[in-house]
mmCIF file of C-alpha atoms and ligand atoms in Angstrom:
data_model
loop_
_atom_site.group_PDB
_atom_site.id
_atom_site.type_symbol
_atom_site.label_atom_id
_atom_site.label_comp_id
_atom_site.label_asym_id
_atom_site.label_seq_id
_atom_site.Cartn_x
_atom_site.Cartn_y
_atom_site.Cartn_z
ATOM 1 C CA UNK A 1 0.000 0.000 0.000
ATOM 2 C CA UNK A 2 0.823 3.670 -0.868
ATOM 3 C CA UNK A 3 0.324 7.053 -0.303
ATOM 4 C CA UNK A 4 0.041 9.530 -2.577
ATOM 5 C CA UNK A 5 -0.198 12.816 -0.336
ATOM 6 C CA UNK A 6 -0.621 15.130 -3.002
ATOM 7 C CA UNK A 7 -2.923 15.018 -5.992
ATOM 8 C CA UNK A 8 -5.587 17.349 -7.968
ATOM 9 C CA UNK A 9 -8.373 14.968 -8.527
ATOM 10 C CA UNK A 10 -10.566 18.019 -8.204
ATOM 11 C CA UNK A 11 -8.498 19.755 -11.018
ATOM 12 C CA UNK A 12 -10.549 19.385 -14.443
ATOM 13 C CA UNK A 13 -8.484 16.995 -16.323
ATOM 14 C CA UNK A 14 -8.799 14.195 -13.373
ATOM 15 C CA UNK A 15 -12.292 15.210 -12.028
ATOM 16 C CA UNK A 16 -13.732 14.736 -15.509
ATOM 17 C CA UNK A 17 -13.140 11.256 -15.320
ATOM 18 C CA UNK A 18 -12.820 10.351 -11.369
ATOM 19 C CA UNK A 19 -13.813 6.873 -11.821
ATOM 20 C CA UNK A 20 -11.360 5.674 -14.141
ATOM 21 C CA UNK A 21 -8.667 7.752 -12.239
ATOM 22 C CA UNK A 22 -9.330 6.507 -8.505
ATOM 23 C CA UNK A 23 -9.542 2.456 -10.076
ATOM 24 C CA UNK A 24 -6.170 2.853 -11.997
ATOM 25 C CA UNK A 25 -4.400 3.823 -8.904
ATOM 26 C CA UNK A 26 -5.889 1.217 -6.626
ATOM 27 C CA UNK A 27 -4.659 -1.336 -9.385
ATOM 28 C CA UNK A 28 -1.123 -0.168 -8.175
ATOM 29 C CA UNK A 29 -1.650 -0.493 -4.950
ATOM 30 C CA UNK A 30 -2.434 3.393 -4.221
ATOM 31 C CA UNK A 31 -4.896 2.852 -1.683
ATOM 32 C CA UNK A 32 -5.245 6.079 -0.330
ATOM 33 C CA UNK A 33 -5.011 9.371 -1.696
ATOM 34 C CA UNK A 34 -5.259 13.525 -0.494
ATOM 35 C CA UNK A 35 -6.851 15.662 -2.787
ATOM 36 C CA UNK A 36 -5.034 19.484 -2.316
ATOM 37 C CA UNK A 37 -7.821 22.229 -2.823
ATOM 38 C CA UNK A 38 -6.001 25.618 -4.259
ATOM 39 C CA UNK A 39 -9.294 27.894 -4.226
ATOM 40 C CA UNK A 40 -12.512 28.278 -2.954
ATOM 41 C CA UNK A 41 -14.364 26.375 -5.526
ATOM 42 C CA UNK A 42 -11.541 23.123 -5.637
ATOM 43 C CA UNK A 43 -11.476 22.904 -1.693
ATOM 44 C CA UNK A 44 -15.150 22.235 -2.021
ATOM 45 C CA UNK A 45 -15.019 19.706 -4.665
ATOM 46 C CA UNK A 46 -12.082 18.049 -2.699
ATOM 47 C CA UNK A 47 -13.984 17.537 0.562
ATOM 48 C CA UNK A 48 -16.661 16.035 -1.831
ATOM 49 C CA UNK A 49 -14.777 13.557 -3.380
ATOM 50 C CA UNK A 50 -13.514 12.882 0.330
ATOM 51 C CA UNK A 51 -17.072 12.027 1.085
ATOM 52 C CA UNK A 52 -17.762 9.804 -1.759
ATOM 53 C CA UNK A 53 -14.672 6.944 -1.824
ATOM 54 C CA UNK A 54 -13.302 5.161 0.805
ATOM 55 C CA UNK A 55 -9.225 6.372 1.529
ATOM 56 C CA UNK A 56 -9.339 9.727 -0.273
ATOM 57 C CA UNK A 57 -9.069 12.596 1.938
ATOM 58 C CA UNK A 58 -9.399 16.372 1.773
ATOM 59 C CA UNK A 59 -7.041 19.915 2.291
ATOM 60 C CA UNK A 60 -8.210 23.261 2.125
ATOM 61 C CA UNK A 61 -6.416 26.520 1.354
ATOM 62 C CA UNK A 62 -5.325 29.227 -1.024
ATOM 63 C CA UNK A 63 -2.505 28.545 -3.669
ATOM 64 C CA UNK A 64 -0.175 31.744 -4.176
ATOM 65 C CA UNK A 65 -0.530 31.190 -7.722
ATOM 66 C CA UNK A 66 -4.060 33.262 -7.769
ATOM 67 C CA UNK A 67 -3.304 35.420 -4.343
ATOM 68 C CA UNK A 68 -4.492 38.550 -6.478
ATOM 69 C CA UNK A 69 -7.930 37.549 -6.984
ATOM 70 C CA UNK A 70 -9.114 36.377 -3.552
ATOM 71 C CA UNK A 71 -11.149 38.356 -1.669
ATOM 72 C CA UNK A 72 -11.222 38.506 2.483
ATOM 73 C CA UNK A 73 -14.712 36.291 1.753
ATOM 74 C CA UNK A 74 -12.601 33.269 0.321
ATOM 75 C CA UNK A 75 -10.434 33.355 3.667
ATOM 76 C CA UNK A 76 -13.783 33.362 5.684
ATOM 77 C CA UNK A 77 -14.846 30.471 3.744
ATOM 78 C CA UNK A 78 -11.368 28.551 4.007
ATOM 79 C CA UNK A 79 -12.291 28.764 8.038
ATOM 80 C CA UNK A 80 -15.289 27.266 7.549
ATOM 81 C CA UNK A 81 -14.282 24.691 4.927
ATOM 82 C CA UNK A 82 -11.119 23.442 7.177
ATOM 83 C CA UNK A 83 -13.961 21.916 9.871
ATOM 84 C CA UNK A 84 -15.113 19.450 7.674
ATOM 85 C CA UNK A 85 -14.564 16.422 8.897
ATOM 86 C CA UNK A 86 -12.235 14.963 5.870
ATOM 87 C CA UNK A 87 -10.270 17.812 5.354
ATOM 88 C CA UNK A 88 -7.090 16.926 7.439
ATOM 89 C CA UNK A 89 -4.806 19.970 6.493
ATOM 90 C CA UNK A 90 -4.868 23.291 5.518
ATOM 91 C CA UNK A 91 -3.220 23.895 1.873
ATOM 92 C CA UNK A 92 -1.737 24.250 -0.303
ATOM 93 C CA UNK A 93 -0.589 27.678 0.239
ATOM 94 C CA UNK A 94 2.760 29.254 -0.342
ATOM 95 C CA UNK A 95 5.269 31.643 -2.174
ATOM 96 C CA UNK A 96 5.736 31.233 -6.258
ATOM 97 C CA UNK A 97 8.272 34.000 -7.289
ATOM 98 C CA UNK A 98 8.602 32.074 -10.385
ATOM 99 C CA UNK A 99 5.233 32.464 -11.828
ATOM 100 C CA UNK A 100 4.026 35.381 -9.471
ATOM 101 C CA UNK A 101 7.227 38.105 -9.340
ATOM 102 C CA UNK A 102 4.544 40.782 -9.250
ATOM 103 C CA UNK A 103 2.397 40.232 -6.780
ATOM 104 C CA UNK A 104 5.039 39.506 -4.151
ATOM 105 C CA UNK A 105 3.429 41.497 -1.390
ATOM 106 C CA UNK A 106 -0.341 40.018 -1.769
ATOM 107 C CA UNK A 107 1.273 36.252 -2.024
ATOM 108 C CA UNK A 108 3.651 37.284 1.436
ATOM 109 C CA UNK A 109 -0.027 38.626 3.204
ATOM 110 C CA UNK A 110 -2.037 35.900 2.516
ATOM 111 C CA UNK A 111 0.654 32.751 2.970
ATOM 112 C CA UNK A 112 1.103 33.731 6.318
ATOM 113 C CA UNK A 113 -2.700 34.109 7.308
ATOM 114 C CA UNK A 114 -2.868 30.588 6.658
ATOM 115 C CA UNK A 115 0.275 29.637 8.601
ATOM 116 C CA UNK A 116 -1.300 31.477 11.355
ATOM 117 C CA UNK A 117 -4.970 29.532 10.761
ATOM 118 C CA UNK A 118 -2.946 26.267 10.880
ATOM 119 C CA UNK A 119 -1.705 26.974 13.727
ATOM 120 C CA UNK A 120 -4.700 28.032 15.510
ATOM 121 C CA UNK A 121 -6.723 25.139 14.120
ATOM 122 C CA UNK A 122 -3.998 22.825 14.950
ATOM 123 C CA UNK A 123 -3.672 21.322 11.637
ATOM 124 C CA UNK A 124 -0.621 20.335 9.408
ATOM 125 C CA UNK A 125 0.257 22.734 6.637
ATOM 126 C CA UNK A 126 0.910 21.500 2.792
ATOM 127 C CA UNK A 127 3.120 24.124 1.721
ATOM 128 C CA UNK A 128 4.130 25.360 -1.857
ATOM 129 C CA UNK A 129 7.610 26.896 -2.358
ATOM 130 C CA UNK A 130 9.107 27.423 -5.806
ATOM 131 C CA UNK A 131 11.811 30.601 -6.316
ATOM 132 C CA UNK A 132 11.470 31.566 -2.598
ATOM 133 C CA UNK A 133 13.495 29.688 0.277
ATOM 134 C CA UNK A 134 14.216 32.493 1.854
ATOM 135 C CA UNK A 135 10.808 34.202 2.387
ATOM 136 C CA UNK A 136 9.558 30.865 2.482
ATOM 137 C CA UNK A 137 11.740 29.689 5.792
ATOM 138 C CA UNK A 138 11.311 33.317 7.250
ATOM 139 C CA UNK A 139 7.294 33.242 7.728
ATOM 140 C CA UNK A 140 7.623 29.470 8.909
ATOM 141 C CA UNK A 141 10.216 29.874 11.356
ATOM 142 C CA UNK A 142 8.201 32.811 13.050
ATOM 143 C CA UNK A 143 5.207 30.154 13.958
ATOM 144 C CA UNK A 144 7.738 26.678 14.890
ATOM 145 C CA UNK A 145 7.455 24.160 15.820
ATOM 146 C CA UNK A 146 5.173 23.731 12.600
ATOM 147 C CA UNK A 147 3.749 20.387 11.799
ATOM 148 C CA UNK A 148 2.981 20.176 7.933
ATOM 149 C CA UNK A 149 5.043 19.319 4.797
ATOM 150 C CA UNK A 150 6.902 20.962 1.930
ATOM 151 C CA UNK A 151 5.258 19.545 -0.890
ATOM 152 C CA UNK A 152 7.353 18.422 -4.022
ATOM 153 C CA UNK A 153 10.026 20.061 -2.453
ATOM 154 C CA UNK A 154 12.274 21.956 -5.238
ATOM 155 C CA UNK A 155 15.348 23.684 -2.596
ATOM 156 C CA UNK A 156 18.464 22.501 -1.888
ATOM 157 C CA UNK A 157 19.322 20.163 0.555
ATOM 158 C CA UNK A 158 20.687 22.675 2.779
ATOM 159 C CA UNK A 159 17.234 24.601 3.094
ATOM 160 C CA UNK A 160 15.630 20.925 3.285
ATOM 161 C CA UNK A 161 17.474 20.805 6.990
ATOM 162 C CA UNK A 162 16.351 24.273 7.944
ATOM 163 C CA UNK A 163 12.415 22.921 7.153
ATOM 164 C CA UNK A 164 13.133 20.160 8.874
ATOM 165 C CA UNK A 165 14.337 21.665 12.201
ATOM 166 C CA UNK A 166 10.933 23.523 12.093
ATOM 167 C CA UNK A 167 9.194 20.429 12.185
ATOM 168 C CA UNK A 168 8.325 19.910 8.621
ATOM 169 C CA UNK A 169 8.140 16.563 6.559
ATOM 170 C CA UNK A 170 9.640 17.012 2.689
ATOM 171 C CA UNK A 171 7.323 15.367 0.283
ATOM 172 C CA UNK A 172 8.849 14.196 -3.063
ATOM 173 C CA UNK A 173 7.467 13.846 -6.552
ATOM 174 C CA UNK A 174 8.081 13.353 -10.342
ATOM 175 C CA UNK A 175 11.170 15.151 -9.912
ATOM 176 C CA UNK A 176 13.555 13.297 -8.195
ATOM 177 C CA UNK A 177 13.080 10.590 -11.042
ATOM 178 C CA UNK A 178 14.561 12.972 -13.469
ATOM 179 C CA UNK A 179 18.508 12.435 -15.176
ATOM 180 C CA UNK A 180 18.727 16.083 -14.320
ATOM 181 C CA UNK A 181 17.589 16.873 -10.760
ATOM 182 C CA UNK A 182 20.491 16.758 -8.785
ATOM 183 C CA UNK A 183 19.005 18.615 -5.491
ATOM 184 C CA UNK A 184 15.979 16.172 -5.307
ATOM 185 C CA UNK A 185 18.207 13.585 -5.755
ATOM 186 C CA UNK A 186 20.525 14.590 -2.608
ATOM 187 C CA UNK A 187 17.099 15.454 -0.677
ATOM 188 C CA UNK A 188 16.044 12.028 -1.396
ATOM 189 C CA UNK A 189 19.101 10.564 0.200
ATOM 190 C CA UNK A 190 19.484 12.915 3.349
ATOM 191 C CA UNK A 191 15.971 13.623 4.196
ATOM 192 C CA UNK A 192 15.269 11.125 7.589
ATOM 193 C CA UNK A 193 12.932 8.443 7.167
ATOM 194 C CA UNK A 194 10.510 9.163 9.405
ATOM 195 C CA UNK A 195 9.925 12.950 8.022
ATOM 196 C CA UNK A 196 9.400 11.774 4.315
ATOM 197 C CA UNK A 197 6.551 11.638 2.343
ATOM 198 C CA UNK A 198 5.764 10.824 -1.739
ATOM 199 C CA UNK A 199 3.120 12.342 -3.854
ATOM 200 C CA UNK A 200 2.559 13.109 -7.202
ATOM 201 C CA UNK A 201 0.945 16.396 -7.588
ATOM 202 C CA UNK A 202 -0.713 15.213 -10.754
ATOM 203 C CA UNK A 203 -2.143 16.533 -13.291
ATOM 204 C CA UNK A 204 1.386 17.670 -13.270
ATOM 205 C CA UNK A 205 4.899 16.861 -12.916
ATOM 206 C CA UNK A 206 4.906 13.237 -14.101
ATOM 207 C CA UNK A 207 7.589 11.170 -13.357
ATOM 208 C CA UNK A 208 10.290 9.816 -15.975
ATOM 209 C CA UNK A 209 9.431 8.300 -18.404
ATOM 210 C CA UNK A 210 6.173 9.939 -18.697
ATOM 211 C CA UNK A 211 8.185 13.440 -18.361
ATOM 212 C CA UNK A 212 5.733 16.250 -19.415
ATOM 213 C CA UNK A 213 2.794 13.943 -19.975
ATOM 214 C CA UNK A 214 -0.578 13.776 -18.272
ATOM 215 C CA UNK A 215 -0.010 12.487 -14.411
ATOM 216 C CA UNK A 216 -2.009 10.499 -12.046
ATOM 217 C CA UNK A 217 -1.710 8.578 -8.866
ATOM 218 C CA UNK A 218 -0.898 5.638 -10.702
ATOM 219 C CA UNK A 219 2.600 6.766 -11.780
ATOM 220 C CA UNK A 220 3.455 6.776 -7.996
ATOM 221 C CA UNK A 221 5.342 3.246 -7.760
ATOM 222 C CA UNK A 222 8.022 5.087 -9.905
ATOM 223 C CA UNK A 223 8.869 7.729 -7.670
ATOM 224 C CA UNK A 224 9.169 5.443 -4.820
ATOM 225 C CA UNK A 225 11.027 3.249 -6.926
ATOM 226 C CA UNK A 226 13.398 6.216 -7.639
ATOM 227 C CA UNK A 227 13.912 7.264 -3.920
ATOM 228 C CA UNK A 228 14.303 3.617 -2.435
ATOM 229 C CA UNK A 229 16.893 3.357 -5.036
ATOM 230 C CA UNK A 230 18.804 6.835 -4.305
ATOM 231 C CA UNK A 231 18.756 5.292 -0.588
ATOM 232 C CA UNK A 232 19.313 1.763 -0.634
ATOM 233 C CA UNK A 233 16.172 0.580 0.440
ATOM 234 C CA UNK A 234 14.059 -1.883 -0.923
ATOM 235 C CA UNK A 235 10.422 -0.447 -2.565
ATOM 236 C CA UNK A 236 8.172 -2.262 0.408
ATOM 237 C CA UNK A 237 10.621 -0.523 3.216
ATOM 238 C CA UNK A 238 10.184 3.250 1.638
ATOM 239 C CA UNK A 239 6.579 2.587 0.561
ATOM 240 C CA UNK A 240 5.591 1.371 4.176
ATOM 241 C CA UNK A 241 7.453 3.874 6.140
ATOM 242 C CA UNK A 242 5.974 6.776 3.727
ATOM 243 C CA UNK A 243 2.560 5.371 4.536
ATOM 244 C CA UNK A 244 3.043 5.090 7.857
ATOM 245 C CA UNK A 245 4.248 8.663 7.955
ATOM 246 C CA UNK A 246 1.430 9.728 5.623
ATOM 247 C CA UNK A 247 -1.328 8.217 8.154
ATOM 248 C CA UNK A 248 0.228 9.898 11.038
ATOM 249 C CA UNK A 249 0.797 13.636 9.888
ATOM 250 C CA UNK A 250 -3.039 13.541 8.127
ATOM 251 C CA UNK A 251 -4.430 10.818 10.559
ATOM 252 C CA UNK A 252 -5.449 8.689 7.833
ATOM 253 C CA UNK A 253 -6.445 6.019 9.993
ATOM 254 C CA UNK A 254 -9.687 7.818 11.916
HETATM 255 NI NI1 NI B 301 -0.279 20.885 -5.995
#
């Protein structure tokens, strides 16, 4: 059995065909899934595909990628939306300077609102960082010990310890199964067992040898494939331990 802690079943491309999706990764072995809500509308359809199968659960939050166009009514509605009773962490949220280098300030505001909310509702945080360590580490480290993960982490190893000592799992995807991506690779090795987690953020980011193809669930085997390789371990000693991690940090099991 595995994990797969991050995937956009409510995104169009997968939603439109649920069904098919959800039964090709239970035929390898994906058992259980999260499904990461990025705005209003997606957190909703999360939670409901939460309520309808077995071992898919639910996040809720506010992706950096659109911080221009919420409104203070969205963040009243991500409150209410994080007490359902399958939604198990708040996210994702984040920094992007890659795609958003204008709207620096608005993405800064509104990731650490929701750092804040996770704290105060006491659940883990599914974070988003790509261009932006720095800021990244700097509103986290104001609110540790955090409990949460940086999903498909993309830093360097170094800035993988720093998240670490904050409390933070690293989550790995499609990435680290590329020729090319030597700092996923080196995360893969370093990060402790006990603190890592797999995922495969599809629609996106699907692993080699499907590189820049449609993803799904399904591909996940190959990234755990990839990192029990990078770290010596056999595929049923990473998959277990990343599923036991998985059903701790989201309690999967209640
Ligand atoms: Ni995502």
């Amino acid at each position: 059995m595995i994990v797969d802690t991050h995937v956009h079943l409510n995104n169009d491309v997968l939603y439109e065909d649920l069904t098919h999706y959800l039964e090709k990764a239970r035929g390898q072995n994906v058992e259980k899934m999260i499904v990461v809500g990025f705005t209003p509308q997606t957190n909703d359809i999360a939670a409901k595909i939460a309520e309808e199968h077995a071992g898919v659960f639910a996040t809720a939050g506010l992706h950096p990628s659109h911080a221009p166009d919420f409104r203070e009514e969205d963040f009243e509605r991500l409150q209410e939306q994080l007490k359902h009773p399958f939604v198990r962490a708040l996210g994702e949220c984040g920094l992007d300077f890659y795609r958003g280098k204008d709207d620096k300030n608005e993405q800064l505001k509104l990731f650490e609102r929701q750092v804040k909310l996770a704290k105060e509702t006491d659940l883990p945080i599914v974070v988003h960082m790509r261009d932006a360590s720095e800021a990244t580490y700097e509103i986290l480290a104001k609110y540790a010990p955090i409990k949460g993960v940086m999903h498909c982490y993309s830093g360097s190893a170094e800035m993988a310890e720093k998240f670490l000592a904050l409390g933070l799992h690293i989550s790995l995807g499609g990435p680290v199964t590329f020729k090319n991506a030597k700092a996923p690779k080196e995360v893969a090795r370093k990060v402790p067992l006990d603190r890592l987690l797999v995922e495969t953020d599809a629609p996106f980011l699907a692993p080699h040898p499907y590189r820049g193809k449609q993803n799904d669930s399904s591909y996940l085997p190959l990234i755990v494939e990839a990192i029990a390789s990078l770290r010596g371990m056999s595929y049923e000693e990473l998959a277990q331990a990343t599923s036991e991690n998985a059903s701790k940090l989201f309690r999967l099991k209640e």
